Coordinates of C-alpha atoms in Angstrom, one line a residue:
M5 CA -58.1 39.9 27.9
T6 CA -55.5 37.9 26.0
V7 CA -52.2 36.6 27.5
R8 CA -50.3 39.3 25.5
E9 CA -52.4 42.0 27.3
L10 CA -51.7 40.9 30.9
Q11 CA -50.1 43.6 32.9
G12 CA -48.6 43.8 36.4
V13 CA -46.3 40.9 36.4
Y14 CA -43.0 40.7 34.5
Y15 CA -40.7 37.7 34.2
D16 CA -37.3 38.0 32.6
P17 CA -34.9 35.1 32.9
Y18 CA -31.9 37.4 32.3
D19 CA -32.8 40.1 34.8
V20 CA -30.1 40.2 37.6
D21 CA -32.5 41.5 40.3
I22 CA -35.2 38.9 39.5
N23 CA -32.6 36.1 39.4
A24 CA -31.2 37.1 42.9
D25 CA -34.6 36.0 44.4
P26 CA -37.0 34.9 41.7
Y27 CA -39.6 33.3 44.0
P28 CA -41.9 36.4 44.5
V29 CA -42.1 36.7 40.7
F30 CA -42.7 32.9 40.4
A31 CA -45.5 33.1 42.9
R32 CA -47.2 35.9 40.9
L33 CA -46.8 34.0 37.6
R34 CA -48.5 31.0 39.1
E35 CA -51.4 33.0 40.4
E36 CA -51.8 35.9 38.0
A37 CA -50.4 34.7 34.7
P38 CA -50.2 30.8 34.6
L39 CA -49.7 31.3 30.8
Y40 CA -47.3 34.2 30.5
F41 CA -46.0 36.0 27.4
N42 CA -42.8 38.0 27.4
E43 CA -42.8 40.4 24.5
P44 CA -39.2 41.7 24.6
Y45 CA -37.8 38.2 24.2
D46 CA -40.8 36.7 22.5
F47 CA -41.4 33.6 24.6
Y48 CA -44.3 32.0 26.5
A49 CA -44.0 30.5 30.0
V50 CA -45.9 28.2 32.2
S51 CA -45.2 28.0 35.9
R52 CA -47.7 25.7 37.6
Y53 CA -46.6 22.1 38.5
D54 CA -49.2 20.4 36.4
D55 CA -48.5 22.6 33.3
V56 CA -44.7 22.1 33.5
S57 CA -45.0 18.4 33.9
R58 CA -47.5 18.2 31.1
G59 CA -45.0 20.2 28.9
F60 CA -42.2 17.8 29.7
A61 CA -44.3 14.7 29.0
D62 CA -45.8 15.9 25.7
R63 CA -42.9 15.4 23.4
E64 CA -45.0 15.7 20.3
T65 CA -46.0 19.3 21.1
F66 CA -42.9 20.5 23.0
I67 CA -39.9 19.2 21.2
S68 CA -36.2 19.3 22.3
G69 CA -34.6 19.1 18.9
R70 CA -34.4 22.8 18.5
G71 CA -32.6 23.2 21.8
G72 CA -33.6 23.1 25.5
V73 CA -32.3 26.7 26.1
L74 CA -34.2 29.8 25.1
E75 CA -31.2 31.3 23.3
L76 CA -30.7 28.2 21.1
I77 CA -34.4 28.1 20.1
K78 CA -34.4 31.7 19.1
A79 CA -31.1 31.4 17.2
N80 CA -32.6 28.6 15.1
I81 CA -29.4 26.5 15.2
E82 CA -29.3 22.9 14.0
M83 CA -28.1 20.7 16.8
P84 CA -25.1 18.4 16.0
P85 CA -25.7 14.6 16.3
G86 CA -25.0 13.3 19.8
T87 CA -26.4 16.3 21.6
L88 CA -28.6 14.0 23.7
I89 CA -30.3 16.7 25.7
F90 CA -31.4 18.5 22.5
E91 CA -32.8 15.5 20.5
D92 CA -36.2 14.0 19.8
P93 CA -37.2 10.4 19.1
P94 CA -36.3 8.3 17.4
V95 CA -32.7 9.6 17.5
H96 CA -32.9 10.6 21.2
T97 CA -34.2 7.1 22.1
I98 CA -31.3 5.4 20.4
H99 CA -28.6 7.7 21.8
R100 CA -30.1 7.6 25.3
S101 CA -30.1 3.8 25.3
L102 CA -26.3 3.9 24.7
L103 CA -25.7 5.8 27.9
S104 CA -28.5 4.3 30.0
R105 CA -26.5 1.1 30.4
V106 CA -23.7 3.1 32.1
F107 CA -25.8 5.5 34.3
T108 CA -27.7 2.9 36.2
P109 CA -28.4 3.4 39.9
K110 CA -26.5 0.3 40.7
K111 CA -23.4 1.4 38.8
M112 CA -23.6 4.9 40.3
S113 CA -23.9 3.5 43.8
A114 CA -20.6 1.6 43.2
L115 CA -18.9 5.0 43.0
E116 CA -19.7 6.0 46.5
P117 CA -16.4 5.1 48.1
Q118 CA -14.5 7.0 45.4
I119 CA -16.8 10.0 45.9
R120 CA -16.2 10.0 49.6
E121 CA -12.5 9.9 49.0
Y122 CA -12.7 12.9 46.7
C123 CA -14.7 14.8 49.4
A124 CA -12.2 13.9 52.0
L125 CA -9.3 15.1 49.8
S126 CA -11.1 18.5 49.5
L127 CA -12.4 18.9 53.1
D128 CA -9.8 17.3 55.4
P129 CA -7.1 20.1 54.9
L130 CA -9.8 22.7 55.8
V131 CA -10.6 21.3 59.3
G132 CA -9.7 23.9 61.9
S133 CA -9.1 26.6 59.3
G134 CA -12.0 28.7 60.4
G135 CA -13.9 28.4 57.1
F136 CA -14.1 27.2 53.5
D137 CA -15.9 27.9 50.2
F138 CA -18.7 25.5 49.4
V139 CA -18.1 26.1 45.7
A140 CA -14.3 26.6 45.2
D141 CA -13.3 24.0 47.8
L142 CA -15.9 21.3 47.2
G143 CA -18.5 22.0 44.6
A144 CA -15.9 22.8 41.9
Q145 CA -13.7 19.9 42.9
M146 CA -15.5 16.6 43.6
P147 CA -18.0 16.5 40.7
M148 CA -15.2 17.4 38.3
R149 CA -13.1 14.5 39.5
V150 CA -16.0 12.0 39.3
I151 CA -17.2 12.8 35.8
S152 CA -13.6 13.0 34.6
Q153 CA -12.9 9.6 36.1
L154 CA -16.0 8.2 34.3
L155 CA -15.0 9.7 31.0
G156 CA -11.3 8.9 31.1
I157 CA -9.9 12.5 31.3
P158 CA -6.4 12.6 32.8
E159 CA -6.2 14.1 36.3
S160 CA -3.6 16.7 35.1
D161 CA -6.2 18.1 32.6
Q162 CA -9.4 17.9 34.8
E163 CA -9.4 21.5 36.1
R164 CA -8.7 22.9 32.6
V165 CA -11.6 21.0 31.2
R166 CA -13.9 22.1 34.1
D167 CA -12.9 25.8 33.6
R168 CA -13.4 25.6 29.9
V169 CA -16.9 24.2 30.3
D170 CA -17.6 26.8 33.0
R171 CA -16.5 29.7 30.8
S172 CA -18.8 28.5 28.0
L173 CA -21.8 28.9 30.2
R174 CA -21.0 32.4 31.5
T175 CA -22.9 35.5 30.3
E176 CA -22.6 39.2 30.8
P177 CA -24.9 40.2 33.7
G178 CA -28.5 40.7 32.4
E179 CA -27.6 39.5 28.9
P180 CA -28.6 36.3 27.1
M181 CA -26.0 33.8 26.1
A182 CA -24.7 34.1 22.5
P183 CA -24.7 30.7 20.9
N184 CA -22.0 29.8 18.4
E185 CA -22.5 27.8 15.3
E186 CA -22.4 24.6 17.4
G187 CA -24.9 25.9 19.9
F188 CA -23.4 25.7 23.4
I189 CA -21.7 22.4 22.8
R190 CA -18.0 22.9 22.0
N191 CA -16.4 19.5 21.6
D192 CA -13.0 20.3 20.0
G193 CA -11.2 20.4 23.3
F194 CA -11.8 16.7 23.8
A195 CA -10.3 15.5 20.6
S196 CA -6.8 14.6 21.9
Y197 CA -8.3 12.5 24.7
L198 CA -10.5 10.6 22.2
D199 CA -7.6 10.0 19.8
W200 CA -5.5 8.6 22.6
R201 CA -8.3 6.3 23.6
V202 CA -8.6 4.9 20.1
E203 CA -5.1 3.6 20.4
H204 CA -5.2 2.9 24.2
P205 CA -8.6 1.6 25.2
S206 CA -9.4 1.6 28.9
D207 CA -12.3 0.9 31.4
D208 CA -14.0 4.3 30.9
L209 CA -17.0 5.7 29.2
M210 CA -15.0 7.2 26.3
T211 CA -13.8 3.7 25.3
E212 CA -17.3 2.3 25.7
L213 CA -18.8 4.9 23.4
L214 CA -16.1 4.2 20.8
N215 CA -16.9 0.5 20.8
A216 CA -20.7 0.5 21.2
E217 CA -22.7 -0.9 18.3
F218 CA -26.3 0.0 17.8
D219 CA -29.0 0.2 15.1
D220 CA -29.5 3.9 14.1
E221 CA -32.7 5.5 13.0
T222 CA -32.3 4.1 9.5
G223 CA -31.9 0.5 10.8
T224 CA -28.2 0.5 10.0
R225 CA -25.9 -1.4 12.4
R226 CA -22.9 0.8 13.2
T227 CA -20.7 2.5 15.8
L228 CA -20.8 6.2 16.7
T229 CA -18.8 8.5 14.5
R230 CA -15.9 10.4 15.9
D231 CA -17.9 13.7 16.0
E232 CA -20.8 12.0 17.7
V233 CA -18.5 10.6 20.5
L234 CA -16.9 14.0 20.9
T235 CA -20.3 15.6 21.3
Y236 CA -21.4 13.0 23.8
V237 CA -18.2 13.6 25.9
A238 CA -18.7 17.4 25.8
V239 CA -22.3 17.2 26.9
L240 CA -21.5 14.8 29.7
A241 CA -18.5 16.9 30.9
G242 CA -20.7 20.0 31.1
A243 CA -23.7 18.3 32.7
G244 CA -21.5 16.4 35.2
N245 CA -19.8 19.5 36.4
E246 CA -22.2 22.5 36.5
T247 CA -25.5 21.4 38.0
T248 CA -24.0 19.4 40.9
T249 CA -21.6 22.2 41.7
R250 CA -24.7 24.5 42.0
L251 CA -26.5 21.9 44.2
I252 CA -23.6 21.8 46.6
G253 CA -23.6 25.6 46.8
W254 CA -27.3 25.7 47.5
A255 CA -26.8 23.2 50.3
G256 CA -24.4 25.6 52.0
K257 CA -26.7 28.6 51.6
V258 CA -30.0 27.0 52.5
L259 CA -28.8 25.1 55.5
A260 CA -27.1 28.3 56.8
D261 CA -30.5 29.9 56.6
H262 CA -32.1 27.0 58.5
P263 CA -29.6 26.1 61.3
D264 CA -32.3 24.1 63.2
Q265 CA -32.7 21.8 60.2
R266 CA -29.0 21.6 59.8
R267 CA -28.7 20.4 63.4
D268 CA -31.5 17.9 62.7
L269 CA -29.4 16.4 59.9
V270 CA -26.3 16.2 62.1
E271 CA -28.3 14.3 64.7
H272 CA -30.1 12.2 62.1
P273 CA -27.9 11.6 59.1
E274 CA -30.3 9.1 57.7
L275 CA -32.4 12.2 56.6
I276 CA -29.6 13.5 54.3
G277 CA -30.9 11.7 51.2
N278 CA -34.3 13.3 51.7
A279 CA -32.7 16.7 52.4
I280 CA -31.1 16.5 49.0
E281 CA -34.5 16.0 47.3
E282 CA -35.9 18.9 49.3
L283 CA -32.9 21.1 48.2
L284 CA -33.5 20.1 44.6
R285 CA -37.2 21.1 44.9
F286 CA -36.5 24.2 46.9
E287 CA -33.6 25.6 44.8
P288 CA -33.3 23.7 41.5
P289 CA -29.9 24.4 39.8
A290 CA -31.7 24.7 36.5
P291 CA -34.8 26.9 37.3
H292 CA -36.1 27.0 33.7
V293 CA -36.0 24.8 30.6
A294 CA -37.2 25.8 27.2
R295 CA -39.0 23.9 24.4
Y296 CA -39.9 24.6 20.8
V297 CA -43.7 24.4 20.2
A298 CA -44.2 22.1 17.3
R299 CA -48.0 22.6 17.0
D300 CA -50.7 24.8 18.3
V301 CA -51.5 24.1 22.0
E302 CA -54.0 25.6 24.4
F303 CA -53.5 26.8 28.0
Y304 CA -56.2 28.6 30.0
G305 CA -58.3 29.3 26.9
E306 CA -55.4 30.8 25.0
T307 CA -53.7 29.3 22.0
V308 CA -49.9 29.2 21.9
P309 CA -49.1 29.0 18.2
A310 CA -46.7 26.5 16.6
G311 CA -43.2 28.0 16.2
S312 CA -43.2 29.6 19.6
A313 CA -40.7 29.2 22.3
M314 CA -42.1 27.9 25.7
V315 CA -40.2 28.3 28.9
M316 CA -41.0 25.7 31.6
V317 CA -40.4 27.5 34.9
V318 CA -39.2 24.6 37.0
G319 CA -38.3 26.8 39.9
A320 CA -41.9 28.0 40.1
A321 CA -43.5 24.6 39.6
N322 CA -41.4 23.1 42.3
R323 CA -42.9 25.5 44.8
D324 CA -46.5 25.3 43.6
D325 CA -48.8 25.0 46.7
R326 CA -51.2 22.9 44.6
R327 CA -48.5 20.2 44.6
Y328 CA -46.5 21.0 47.7
P329 CA -48.4 22.6 50.7
D330 CA -46.6 25.7 51.8
G331 CA -44.2 25.3 48.9
D332 CA -42.0 28.2 49.9
R333 CA -41.1 26.5 53.2
F334 CA -37.9 24.4 53.3
D335 CA -38.3 21.2 55.3
V336 CA -35.8 18.3 55.3
R337 CA -38.6 16.1 56.6
R338 CA -41.0 16.9 53.8
E339 CA -42.4 13.9 51.8
V340 CA -41.0 15.4 48.5
G341 CA -42.2 12.8 46.0
Q342 CA -41.8 13.8 42.3
H343 CA -40.1 17.2 41.9
L344 CA -39.1 18.5 38.5
A345 CA -35.5 19.5 39.1
F346 CA -34.4 16.6 36.8
G347 CA -37.2 17.1 34.3
F348 CA -39.9 14.6 33.6
G349 CA -40.7 12.0 30.9
S350 CA -38.4 10.9 28.1
H351 CA -35.8 13.7 28.9
F352 CA -35.6 12.9 32.6
C353 CA -32.0 13.6 33.5
L354 CA -29.8 10.6 32.8
G355 CA -27.4 11.6 35.5
A356 CA -30.0 12.0 38.2
A357 CA -28.7 9.0 40.2
L358 CA -25.2 10.3 40.1
A359 CA -26.2 13.8 41.1
R360 CA -28.2 12.5 44.0
L361 CA -25.4 10.4 45.2
E362 CA -22.8 13.2 44.9
G363 CA -25.1 15.6 46.7
R364 CA -25.9 13.1 49.5
V365 CA -22.2 12.1 50.1
A366 CA -21.0 15.7 49.9
L367 CA -23.5 17.0 52.5
D368 CA -22.8 14.0 54.7
E369 CA -19.0 14.6 54.6
V370 CA -19.4 18.3 55.2
L371 CA -21.7 17.8 58.3
K372 CA -19.3 15.2 59.8
R373 CA -16.5 17.9 59.8
F374 CA -18.4 21.1 60.0
P375 CA -21.8 20.8 61.8
E376 CA -22.1 24.6 62.0
W377 CA -21.3 27.5 59.6
E378 CA -22.4 31.0 58.6
V379 CA -22.2 32.5 55.1
D380 CA -19.7 35.3 54.6
W381 CA -22.0 37.5 52.6
D382 CA -19.4 40.1 51.9
R383 CA -17.5 37.6 49.7
A384 CA -20.4 35.5 48.4
K385 CA -21.3 36.0 44.7
M386 CA -23.9 34.6 42.4
A387 CA -22.8 33.1 39.1
S388 CA -23.7 35.0 35.9
T389 CA -25.3 32.5 33.6
S390 CA -28.7 32.1 32.0
T391 CA -28.8 28.3 32.0
V392 CA -28.3 27.5 35.7
R393 CA -28.7 29.4 38.9
G394 CA -26.3 29.3 41.8
W395 CA -23.2 30.5 43.5
E396 CA -19.9 31.5 41.9
T397 CA -18.5 31.6 45.4
L398 CA -20.1 30.8 48.8
P399 CA -17.5 31.2 51.5
V400 CA -18.5 30.3 55.0
T401 CA -17.0 30.7 58.5
T402 CA -16.9 27.8 60.9
P403 CA -16.3 27.7 64.7

């Protein structure tokens, strides 16, 4: 029986009901169809930890230059220069090196006092109010302020930029996203900030990108073009907002489901860093990542032909019992090790250190003020998007 003839398990990344709780389907994929083919949307999928990590590491077979999102791959859109997450070597290596000097763990750690201040600004007015929204009141606020500060976006424009990025990722329920001619990366909204920085340099990432010199793939010594810088800024603004917002939302939901473990964190705050790793494993904000298959490759005796789209189901791999015993169990004291929420290999998330820091500080500041909460399920709502998975709103009540 070939992979195209497998029956009994169906995985659709756009299905609203599956997306609400994908883990029963993910478990069946791992056990019944470790190489899966979806005929309606014409893609293959792998779901076991070893297969997903292999796919991320094999950059010759599974390339990023056609897009890391299924809709982009199927639309056959040429990615604009500077779209770091959708590039392959040698261009990816060159562009990544420009940003890696900024996103170091040491430099990110230096942001902790500012991140705590942003959390306090969001949370202090809510103490004694009887509840708050993990997304609207914190997740949509603090990450926006942090990435905007790094980029040099004025405070008066930060919410507008966040909302614009947020709208670009939204879909109709059950429908794929419709890429425009620039893919998902719309950079025109940042032009005025960039033009201002040309005349008024400052201590921010936008200024650093404008002035950075590097040897490009042809060996030419140059600076980034205006369009390249704009694309960089657009990519970072989107990545810096969306996924951390979802992580904070999942912290509210999962710890409400596990009040005993929440109390453990209150009593032992030194565990919060590990709890963030377990949250990322248990509920990764980006549950699937796509790659274009550049050459024939074999899984489980079946050949996936060159030209195919392959979906790496991170959400399934992160709960694979072969890697994590009792993988569907949440445990803040688990020895997590290497999960795949930030990818693996050359495309490992450049902002991982920042996301981890923001998640740890946010959860720490919440628990200091609100050691107990319950989700108000009548008002909670999942976000409608095919690229990340999480909460549009997650209101909670507090004693």
